[in-house]
mmCIF file of C-alpha atoms in Angstrom:
data_model
loop_
_atom_site.group_PDB
_atom_site.id
_atom_site.type_symbol
_atom_site.label_atom_id
_atom_site.label_comp_id
_atom_site.label_asym_id
_atom_site.label_seq_id
_atom_site.Cartn_x
_atom_site.Cartn_y
_atom_site.Cartn_z
ATOM 1 C CA MET A 1 21.571 -22.099 -10.344
ATOM 2 C CA ILE A 2 17.727 -21.785 -9.572
ATOM 3 C CA ARG A 3 15.613 -24.282 -11.499
ATOM 4 C CA PRO A 4 11.865 -24.253 -11.878
ATOM 5 C CA GLU A 5 11.783 -27.417 -9.453
ATOM 6 C CA ASP A 6 13.260 -25.041 -6.723
ATOM 7 C CA ALA A 7 9.702 -23.207 -6.387
ATOM 8 C CA GLN A 8 8.777 -26.403 -4.640
ATOM 9 C CA PHE A 9 9.486 -28.033 -1.343
ATOM 10 C CA HIS A 10 13.064 -29.649 -1.083
ATOM 11 C CA PRO A 11 14.119 -32.896 0.492
ATOM 12 C CA PRO A 12 15.874 -31.846 3.707
ATOM 13 C CA THR A 13 19.568 -32.099 3.498
ATOM 14 C CA SER A 14 19.548 -32.462 7.480
ATOM 15 C CA ASP A 15 17.787 -34.388 10.174
ATOM 16 C CA ASP A 16 17.461 -31.202 12.196
ATOM 17 C CA PRO A 17 13.793 -30.910 12.777
ATOM 18 C CA LEU A 18 14.190 -26.887 12.426
ATOM 19 C CA TRP A 19 14.708 -27.458 8.653
ATOM 20 C CA ALA A 20 12.241 -24.906 6.895
ATOM 21 C CA GLU A 21 11.290 -23.383 3.708
ATOM 22 C CA THR A 22 10.017 -19.679 3.550
ATOM 23 C CA ASN A 23 8.337 -17.585 0.730
ATOM 24 C CA TYR A 24 8.230 -13.860 1.625
ATOM 25 C CA PHE A 25 6.128 -11.444 -0.380
ATOM 26 C CA GLY A 26 6.822 -7.713 0.399
ATOM 27 C CA LEU A 27 5.052 -4.945 -1.549
ATOM 28 C CA TYR A 28 3.594 -1.461 -0.939
ATOM 29 C CA ALA A 29 0.683 0.667 -2.228
ATOM 30 C CA GLY A 30 -0.261 4.374 -2.150
ATOM 31 C CA GLN A 31 3.605 5.134 -2.341
ATOM 32 C CA ASP A 32 3.010 8.582 -3.577
ATOM 33 C CA THR A 33 0.690 9.563 -0.951
ATOM 34 C CA ALA A 34 1.194 10.752 2.504
ATOM 35 C CA THR A 35 0.182 7.505 4.119
ATOM 36 C CA PRO A 36 1.964 4.838 1.836
ATOM 37 C CA LEU A 37 0.833 0.948 2.870
ATOM 38 C CA ASN A 38 3.801 -1.335 3.634
ATOM 39 C CA ILE A 39 2.579 -4.916 3.349
ATOM 40 C CA GLY A 40 4.190 -8.242 4.064
ATOM 41 C CA VAL A 41 3.013 -11.715 3.414
ATOM 42 C CA TYR A 42 5.054 -14.579 4.931
ATOM 43 C CA GLY A 43 4.953 -18.404 5.351
ATOM 44 C CA LEU A 44 7.834 -20.476 7.290
ATOM 45 C CA PHE A 45 7.222 -24.168 6.445
ATOM 46 C CA ARG A 46 8.854 -26.492 9.099
ATOM 47 C CA GLU A 47 7.863 -29.490 7.208
ATOM 48 C CA PRO A 48 9.470 -32.095 9.457
ATOM 49 C CA LEU A 49 7.363 -30.755 12.212
ATOM 50 C CA GLY A 50 4.327 -30.408 9.889
ATOM 51 C CA ALA A 51 3.781 -27.023 11.204
ATOM 52 C CA VAL A 52 3.903 -23.314 9.423
ATOM 53 C CA GLY A 53 4.262 -20.054 10.755
ATOM 54 C CA SER A 54 2.627 -17.239 8.736
ATOM 55 C CA THR A 55 2.270 -13.574 9.344
ATOM 56 C CA VAL A 56 0.378 -10.887 7.485
ATOM 57 C CA SER A 57 1.264 -6.980 8.017
ATOM 58 C CA VAL A 58 -0.029 -3.682 6.848
ATOM 59 C CA ASN A 59 1.478 -0.733 8.074
ATOM 60 C CA SER A 60 1.315 3.182 7.089
ATOM 61 C CA ARG A 61 2.603 4.333 10.494
ATOM 62 C CA ARG A 62 5.786 4.543 12.612
ATOM 63 C CA VAL A 63 5.169 1.994 15.301
ATOM 64 C CA THR A 64 7.250 -0.103 17.589
ATOM 65 C CA MET A 65 4.478 -2.415 18.734
ATOM 66 C CA PRO A 66 3.194 -4.651 16.093
ATOM 67 C CA TRP A 67 -0.731 -4.235 17.270
ATOM 68 C CA ALA A 68 -0.454 -0.717 16.644
ATOM 69 C CA ALA A 69 0.196 -1.029 12.897
ATOM 70 C CA ASP A 70 -2.895 -0.769 10.517
ATOM 71 C CA TYR A 71 -3.039 -4.792 10.778
ATOM 72 C CA TRP A 72 -1.119 -7.376 12.007
ATOM 73 C CA ASP A 73 -1.734 -11.044 12.219
ATOM 74 C CA ALA A 74 0.578 -13.816 13.242
ATOM 75 C CA TRP A 75 0.112 -17.700 13.479
ATOM 76 C CA GLU A 76 2.750 -20.125 14.627
ATOM 77 C CA HIS A 77 1.376 -23.475 14.495
ATOM 78 C CA LEU A 78 -0.751 -23.890 11.289
ATOM 79 C CA VAL A 79 -0.789 -27.331 9.936
ATOM 80 C CA VAL A 80 1.081 -27.876 6.776
ATOM 81 C CA PRO A 81 -1.486 -29.210 4.269
ATOM 82 C CA GLN A 82 -1.331 -32.531 2.812
ATOM 83 C CA PRO A 83 -0.282 -33.250 0.239
ATOM 84 C CA SER A 84 2.330 -30.607 0.863
ATOM 85 C CA ASN A 85 2.762 -28.482 -2.170
ATOM 86 C CA LEU A 86 4.363 -25.051 -2.098
ATOM 87 C CA LEU A 87 3.092 -24.412 -5.610
ATOM 88 C CA ASP A 88 -0.586 -24.462 -4.503
ATOM 89 C CA TYR A 89 -1.608 -24.175 -0.745
ATOM 90 C CA GLU A 90 -4.105 -22.806 1.468
ATOM 91 C CA LEU A 91 -3.875 -22.037 5.285
ATOM 92 C CA ALA A 92 -6.286 -21.771 8.150
ATOM 93 C CA ASN A 93 -5.250 -18.151 8.552
ATOM 94 C CA GLY A 94 -6.971 -17.326 5.345
ATOM 95 C CA LEU A 95 -3.856 -17.106 3.114
ATOM 96 C CA LYS A 96 -3.981 -19.045 -0.268
ATOM 97 C CA VAL A 97 -0.857 -19.106 -2.728
ATOM 98 C CA VAL A 98 -0.868 -20.357 -6.234
ATOM 99 C CA CYS A 99 2.360 -20.434 -8.253
ATOM 100 C CA SER A 100 1.283 -20.963 -11.928
ATOM 101 C CA GLU A 101 4.669 -20.407 -13.358
ATOM 102 C CA PRO A 102 7.451 -21.752 -11.105
ATOM 103 C CA ASN A 103 9.723 -18.824 -9.865
ATOM 104 C CA LYS A 104 7.912 -16.443 -12.287
ATOM 105 C CA VAL A 105 4.080 -15.962 -11.268
ATOM 106 C CA TRP A 106 2.392 -16.273 -8.080
ATOM 107 C CA ASP A 107 -1.445 -15.357 -7.135
ATOM 108 C CA VAL A 108 -1.642 -14.457 -3.593
ATOM 109 C CA ASP A 109 -4.863 -14.017 -1.760
ATOM 110 C CA TYR A 110 -5.689 -13.225 1.931
ATOM 111 C CA SER A 111 -8.966 -12.797 3.569
ATOM 112 C CA ASP A 112 -9.754 -11.867 7.357
ATOM 113 C CA PRO A 113 -13.499 -10.945 7.300
ATOM 114 C CA ALA A 114 -13.182 -10.094 11.075
ATOM 115 C CA ALA A 115 -10.809 -7.505 10.431
ATOM 116 C CA GLU A 116 -12.396 -6.242 7.076
ATOM 117 C CA LEU A 117 -9.152 -7.319 5.010
ATOM 118 C CA GLU A 118 -9.109 -8.480 1.713
ATOM 119 C CA LEU A 119 -5.583 -8.742 -0.193
ATOM 120 C CA HIS A 120 -5.149 -9.583 -3.633
ATOM 121 C CA PHE A 121 -2.247 -9.612 -5.915
ATOM 122 C CA ARG A 122 -0.250 -11.302 -8.636
ATOM 123 C CA PHE A 123 3.614 -11.181 -8.554
ATOM 124 C CA THR A 124 5.308 -11.505 -11.926
ATOM 125 C CA GLY A 125 9.340 -11.654 -11.972
ATOM 126 C CA LEU A 126 10.999 -9.357 -14.177
ATOM 127 C CA MET A 127 14.187 -11.448 -14.025
ATOM 128 C CA ASP A 128 15.430 -14.948 -13.178
ATOM 129 C CA PRO A 129 15.712 -15.807 -9.854
ATOM 130 C CA TYR A 130 19.213 -14.669 -8.439
ATOM 131 C CA ASP A 131 21.119 -17.527 -6.402
ATOM 132 C CA ILE A 132 23.292 -16.031 -3.785
ATOM 133 C CA ASN A 133 25.218 -19.285 -3.508
ATOM 134 C CA ASP A 134 26.074 -19.594 -7.250
ATOM 135 C CA PRO A 135 29.453 -18.416 -7.798
ATOM 136 C CA ALA A 136 28.483 -18.146 -11.616
ATOM 137 C CA GLN A 137 25.718 -15.648 -10.770
ATOM 138 C CA ASP A 138 26.940 -14.156 -7.652
ATOM 139 C CA PRO A 139 30.389 -12.351 -7.229
ATOM 140 C CA MET A 140 30.537 -12.397 -3.680
ATOM 141 C CA ALA A 141 29.805 -16.272 -3.669
ATOM 142 C CA ALA A 142 32.536 -16.727 -6.057
ATOM 143 C CA ALA A 143 35.136 -14.657 -3.904
ATOM 144 C CA LYS A 144 34.054 -16.512 -0.721
ATOM 145 C CA THR A 145 34.475 -12.983 0.873
ATOM 146 C CA HIS A 146 32.035 -13.737 3.896
ATOM 147 C CA ALA A 147 33.756 -15.503 6.682
ATOM 148 C CA ASP A 148 31.698 -14.434 9.684
ATOM 149 C CA LYS A 149 31.256 -17.745 11.339
ATOM 150 C CA ASP A 150 28.305 -16.261 13.444
ATOM 151 C CA TRP A 151 26.635 -15.356 10.141
ATOM 152 C CA ASP A 152 27.248 -18.795 8.805
ATOM 153 C CA LEU A 153 25.510 -20.405 11.912
ATOM 154 C CA THR A 154 22.455 -18.187 11.438
ATOM 155 C CA TRP A 155 21.838 -17.078 7.977
ATOM 156 C CA GLY A 156 24.438 -19.582 6.017
ATOM 157 C CA HIS A 157 22.414 -22.383 7.411
ATOM 158 C CA ALA A 158 18.831 -20.509 6.926
ATOM 159 C CA TYR A 159 19.887 -19.609 3.277
ATOM 160 C CA ALA A 160 21.576 -22.797 2.424
ATOM 161 C CA GLY A 161 19.337 -22.624 -0.428
ATOM 162 C CA HIS A 162 17.993 -19.195 -1.089
ATOM 163 C CA PHE A 163 16.945 -16.688 -3.921
ATOM 164 C CA ASP A 164 15.797 -13.354 -4.366
ATOM 165 C CA LEU A 165 13.390 -12.249 -7.372
ATOM 166 C CA THR A 166 12.507 -8.699 -8.234
ATOM 167 C CA GLY A 167 8.984 -8.394 -9.939
ATOM 168 C CA GLN A 168 5.855 -6.290 -10.698
ATOM 169 C CA VAL A 169 3.092 -6.550 -8.199
ATOM 170 C CA GLU A 170 -0.347 -5.694 -9.371
ATOM 171 C CA GLY A 171 -3.749 -6.008 -7.211
ATOM 172 C CA GLU A 172 -5.620 -4.207 -4.608
ATOM 173 C CA ILE A 173 -6.014 -4.329 -0.906
ATOM 174 C CA SER A 174 -9.224 -3.358 1.044
ATOM 175 C CA LEU A 175 -8.998 -2.746 4.499
ATOM 176 C CA ARG A 176 -11.945 -1.510 6.738
ATOM 177 C CA GLY A 177 -13.866 -0.107 3.689
ATOM 178 C CA ALA A 178 -10.869 1.515 2.032
ATOM 179 C CA THR A 179 -9.568 0.109 -1.098
ATOM 180 C CA THR A 180 -6.363 0.823 -2.352
ATOM 181 C CA PRO A 181 -4.919 -0.637 -5.842
ATOM 182 C CA ILE A 182 -1.477 -2.102 -5.681
ATOM 183 C CA ASP A 183 0.925 -1.561 -8.560
ATOM 184 C CA CYS A 184 4.771 -1.472 -7.785
ATOM 185 C CA VAL A 185 7.865 -3.110 -8.435
ATOM 186 C CA SER A 186 9.246 -5.141 -5.392
ATOM 187 C CA THR A 187 11.330 -8.187 -4.465
ATOM 188 C CA MET A 188 10.401 -11.572 -2.931
ATOM 189 C CA ASP A 189 12.512 -14.442 -1.622
ATOM 190 C CA HIS A 190 12.573 -18.131 -1.168
ATOM 191 C CA SER A 191 14.761 -19.905 1.207
ATOM 192 C CA TRP A 192 15.601 -23.432 2.367
ATOM 193 C CA GLY A 193 17.778 -24.894 5.178
ATOM 194 C CA VAL A 194 17.946 -24.980 8.907
ATOM 195 C CA ARG A 195 16.196 -22.173 10.338
ATOM 196 C CA ALA A 196 17.251 -21.945 14.113
ATOM 197 C CA GLU A 197 14.880 -20.545 16.700
ATOM 198 C CA ARG A 198 17.620 -18.290 18.293
ATOM 199 C CA GLN A 199 19.376 -15.919 15.894
ATOM 200 C CA THR A 200 23.033 -15.378 16.562
ATOM 201 C CA SER A 201 23.893 -12.659 13.710
ATOM 202 C CA ARG A 202 22.419 -9.863 12.069
ATOM 203 C CA LEU A 203 20.863 -9.467 8.560
ATOM 204 C CA SER A 204 20.010 -6.323 6.753
ATOM 205 C CA TRP A 205 17.813 -7.192 3.791
ATOM 206 C CA MET A 206 16.969 -4.297 1.439
ATOM 207 C CA HIS A 207 16.164 -3.281 -1.726
ATOM 208 C CA ALA A 208 15.215 0.057 -3.983
ATOM 209 C CA HIS A 209 12.842 -0.154 -6.820
ATOM 210 C CA PHE A 210 12.922 2.840 -9.555
ATOM 211 C CA SER A 211 11.077 1.042 -12.193
ATOM 212 C CA LYS A 212 10.494 -1.955 -14.064
ATOM 213 C CA ASP A 213 14.004 -1.152 -15.710
ATOM 214 C CA LEU A 214 15.928 -0.449 -12.403
ATOM 215 C CA ALA A 215 16.256 -2.069 -8.936
ATOM 216 C CA VAL A 216 18.867 -2.662 -6.325
ATOM 217 C CA HIS A 217 18.773 -5.344 -3.955
ATOM 218 C CA ALA A 218 21.559 -6.229 -1.542
ATOM 219 C CA LEU A 219 22.104 -8.063 1.915
ATOM 220 C CA PHE A 220 24.325 -6.608 4.668
ATOM 221 C CA ASP A 221 25.807 -7.386 8.012
ATOM 222 C CA PHE A 222 26.077 -4.736 10.680
ATOM 223 C CA GLY A 223 26.784 -4.464 14.255
ATOM 224 C CA THR A 224 24.860 -3.624 17.399
ATOM 225 C CA ASP A 225 27.830 -2.612 19.676
ATOM 226 C CA ALA A 226 27.327 1.102 19.593
ATOM 227 C CA GLY A 227 23.602 0.703 20.698
ATOM 228 C CA PRO A 228 20.283 1.188 19.293
ATOM 229 C CA ASP A 229 20.224 4.860 18.331
ATOM 230 C CA ALA A 230 23.772 4.942 16.842
ATOM 231 C CA PRO A 231 24.825 4.764 12.948
ATOM 232 C CA SER A 232 26.125 1.199 11.927
ATOM 233 C CA PRO A 233 28.595 0.542 9.021
ATOM 234 C CA LEU A 234 27.130 -1.805 6.495
ATOM 235 C CA THR A 235 29.093 -4.816 5.191
ATOM 236 C CA MET A 236 27.579 -6.299 1.990
ATOM 237 C CA THR A 237 27.143 -10.091 1.603
ATOM 238 C CA HIS A 238 25.303 -10.278 -1.585
ATOM 239 C CA GLY A 239 23.218 -8.343 -4.113
ATOM 240 C CA TYR A 240 22.403 -7.376 -7.616
ATOM 241 C CA VAL A 241 21.466 -4.782 -10.047
ATOM 242 C CA LEU A 242 18.409 -5.249 -12.352
ATOM 243 C CA GLU A 243 18.785 -2.889 -15.157
ATOM 244 C CA ASN A 244 16.753 -2.993 -18.421
ATOM 245 C CA GLY A 245 16.054 -6.695 -17.828
ATOM 246 C CA LYS A 246 19.769 -7.531 -17.329
ATOM 247 C CA VAL A 247 21.005 -8.779 -13.985
ATOM 248 C CA GLN A 248 24.602 -7.609 -12.535
ATOM 249 C CA GLY A 249 25.783 -9.107 -9.432
ATOM 250 C CA LEU A 250 27.311 -6.937 -6.926
ATOM 251 C CA LYS A 251 30.756 -7.481 -6.200
ATOM 252 C CA GLY A 252 31.683 -5.038 -3.398
ATOM 253 C CA GLY A 253 30.341 -2.252 -1.362
ATOM 254 C CA GLY A 254 28.839 -0.878 1.919
ATOM 255 C CA GLY A 255 27.361 2.000 3.411
ATOM 256 C CA THR A 256 25.905 3.401 6.745
ATOM 257 C CA THR A 257 22.451 2.943 8.356
ATOM 258 C CA TRP A 258 21.288 5.747 10.824
ATOM 259 C CA ARG A 259 19.007 4.455 13.604
ATOM 260 C CA THR A 260 16.578 5.028 16.196
ATOM 261 C CA GLY A 261 15.729 2.337 18.517
ATOM 262 C CA PHE A 262 17.509 0.071 15.629
ATOM 263 C CA TYR A 263 15.066 0.893 13.112
ATOM 264 C CA PRO A 264 16.739 2.242 9.829
ATOM 265 C CA GLU A 265 15.955 5.722 9.884
ATOM 266 C CA ALA A 266 18.157 6.859 6.928
ATOM 267 C CA ILE A 267 20.643 4.769 4.964
ATOM 268 C CA GLN A 268 23.532 5.824 2.406
ATOM 269 C CA LEU A 269 24.670 2.973 0.177
ATOM 270 C CA SER A 270 27.763 2.511 -2.341
ATOM 271 C CA VAL A 271 27.988 -0.586 -4.218
ATOM 272 C CA THR A 272 29.852 -1.821 -7.361
ATOM 273 C CA ASP A 273 28.304 -4.103 -9.791
ATOM 274 C CA SER A 274 30.194 -6.817 -11.700
ATOM 275 C CA SER A 275 30.774 -4.416 -14.636
ATOM 276 C CA ASP A 276 32.425 -2.143 -12.233
ATOM 277 C CA ARG A 277 29.911 0.515 -11.942
ATOM 278 C CA THR A 278 29.055 2.159 -8.870
ATOM 279 C CA TRP A 279 25.713 2.991 -7.679
ATOM 280 C CA GLU A 280 25.241 5.555 -4.793
ATOM 281 C CA LEU A 281 21.759 5.525 -3.327
ATOM 282 C CA GLU A 282 20.113 7.249 -0.216
ATOM 283 C CA GLY A 283 17.096 5.964 1.542
ATOM 284 C CA THR A 284 14.719 7.810 4.054
ATOM 285 C CA ALA A 285 12.242 5.755 6.223
ATOM 286 C CA LEU A 286 8.374 6.448 5.933
ATOM 287 C CA THR A 287 7.281 3.699 8.064
ATOM 288 C CA THR A 288 8.507 1.625 11.070
ATOM 289 C CA PHE A 289 7.349 -1.792 12.010
ATOM 290 C CA PRO A 290 8.495 -4.571 14.580
ATOM 291 C CA TRP A 291 8.342 -7.786 12.358
ATOM 292 C CA GLN A 292 8.758 -10.944 14.214
ATOM 293 C CA ALA A 293 8.991 -13.413 11.358
ATOM 294 C CA TRP A 294 9.417 -15.948 14.240
ATOM 295 C CA PRO A 295 9.710 -15.631 17.857
ATOM 296 C CA GLY A 296 13.332 -15.655 17.963
ATOM 297 C CA THR A 297 13.998 -12.455 15.955
ATOM 298 C CA VAL A 298 12.742 -8.860 15.277
ATOM 299 C CA GLY A 299 13.176 -7.395 11.831
ATOM 300 C CA HIS A 300 13.177 -3.854 12.192
ATOM 301 C CA ASN A 301 11.275 -2.949 9.141
ATOM 302 C CA SER A 302 11.017 0.467 7.419
ATOM 303 C CA LEU A 303 9.398 1.366 3.893
ATOM 304 C CA HIS A 304 12.090 3.836 2.543
ATOM 305 C CA ARG A 305 12.087 6.340 -0.149
ATOM 306 C CA TRP A 306 15.167 6.126 -2.317
ATOM 307 C CA THR A 307 17.041 8.393 -4.483
ATOM 308 C CA CYS A 308 19.714 7.438 -7.074
ATOM 309 C CA ASN A 309 21.052 9.657 -9.868
ATOM 310 C CA GLY A 310 17.999 12.012 -9.647
ATOM 311 C CA MET A 311 15.488 9.116 -9.665
ATOM 312 C CA THR A 312 13.122 8.481 -6.811
ATOM 313 C CA GLY A 313 12.216 4.692 -5.913
ATOM 314 C CA TYR A 314 10.602 2.785 -2.986
ATOM 315 C CA GLY A 315 11.529 -0.319 -1.095
ATOM 316 C CA GLU A 316 12.008 -2.078 2.328
ATOM 317 C CA CYS A 317 14.797 -2.382 4.688
ATOM 318 C CA MET A 318 14.569 -5.131 7.222
ATOM 319 C CA ASP A 319 17.146 -5.349 9.949
ATOM 320 C CA PHE A 320 17.014 -8.458 11.547
ATOM 321 C CA ILE A 321 18.393 -8.986 15.246
ATOM 322 C CA GLY A 322 18.187 -11.935 17.599
ATOM 323 C CA LEU A 323 16.356 -11.586 20.884
ATOM 324 C CA GLY A 324 19.778 -12.132 22.914
ATOM 325 C CA GLU A 325 21.547 -9.739 21.075
ATOM 326 C CA LEU A 326 18.842 -7.214 21.505
ATOM 327 C CA GLY A 327 18.691 -7.776 25.170
ATOM 328 C CA ALA A 328 22.359 -7.331 25.742
ATOM 329 C CA ALA A 329 22.561 -3.951 23.445
ATOM 330 C CA TYR A 330 19.821 -2.815 25.302
ATOM 331 C CA ASN A 331 21.254 -3.655 28.612
ATOM 332 C CA ARG A 332 24.561 -1.820 27.951
ATOM 333 C CA VAL A 333 22.219 1.396 27.624
ATOM 334 C CA LEU A 334 19.803 0.929 30.393
ATOM 335 C CA GLY A 335 21.958 -1.114 32.813
ATOM 336 C CA THR A 336 20.976 -3.761 35.077
ATOM 337 C CA ARG A 337 18.589 -3.341 37.807
#
């Protein structure tokens, strides 16, 4: 169970210096236009080292280089402000975050005058945080169905503590003189554990938001053996459906992702919740962006337009692959010189 104090830093349960805590806010604006903006705000706090990595991205395009996006900024060695406080912090890159109601309300402000960027929004949770490690909340945790040792070595350690939370996002973004209102439903997360520099397994983190009354969020594993441009089956690890204020954990399901350069271009999902309802979803990519949350991984990020039972929604898919696995996958295609 996630408690209010879990919005704050946690005492490390390991002496590994790579212990980390993260906050990720993914959102979007202008989603019904020809150029929707996919926005990401991230902080990775390595408190034992006194360092913070932080990235901010704004992207309406199909790009495979981060600097080709509308905006990209990445810092790897910001100083953890003292006294350390995850409920109220301001970083030297221009990011300020205040959590006025733990695990419920965050106000996020970011300013980069040199790039003419101002980003301001409030995230308000529409549910209680979803604890993927709580068997009373998550059917997959209760069944202990995930036994992939590689997944456990990377994401099992990084997500030793983890919650996902769907909420309403309201604010505005101004970039190079163009101001766009933000009004969407999206999902943030917070995790704490040992976050290795080298990622040895994959993670597909995705969600589809149709309204305040319906959202689907899920995590999947997938393979890279077929190469960067081949479909890959999805194996679900955790997830939930938020419907009319009630959360139902997902107890099974999967799907297929069709890829170009490992970017998720099209997705078909079939997932079953704890009340035995099956949800069929299809997603089509509107953007692509190579998000390096930290140097050892690439999150192949796409904002998707989703359909389900005649409804249209939006949400991100981020397919994380470690650099070593990416190198091996491309070597199988391109060969060795």
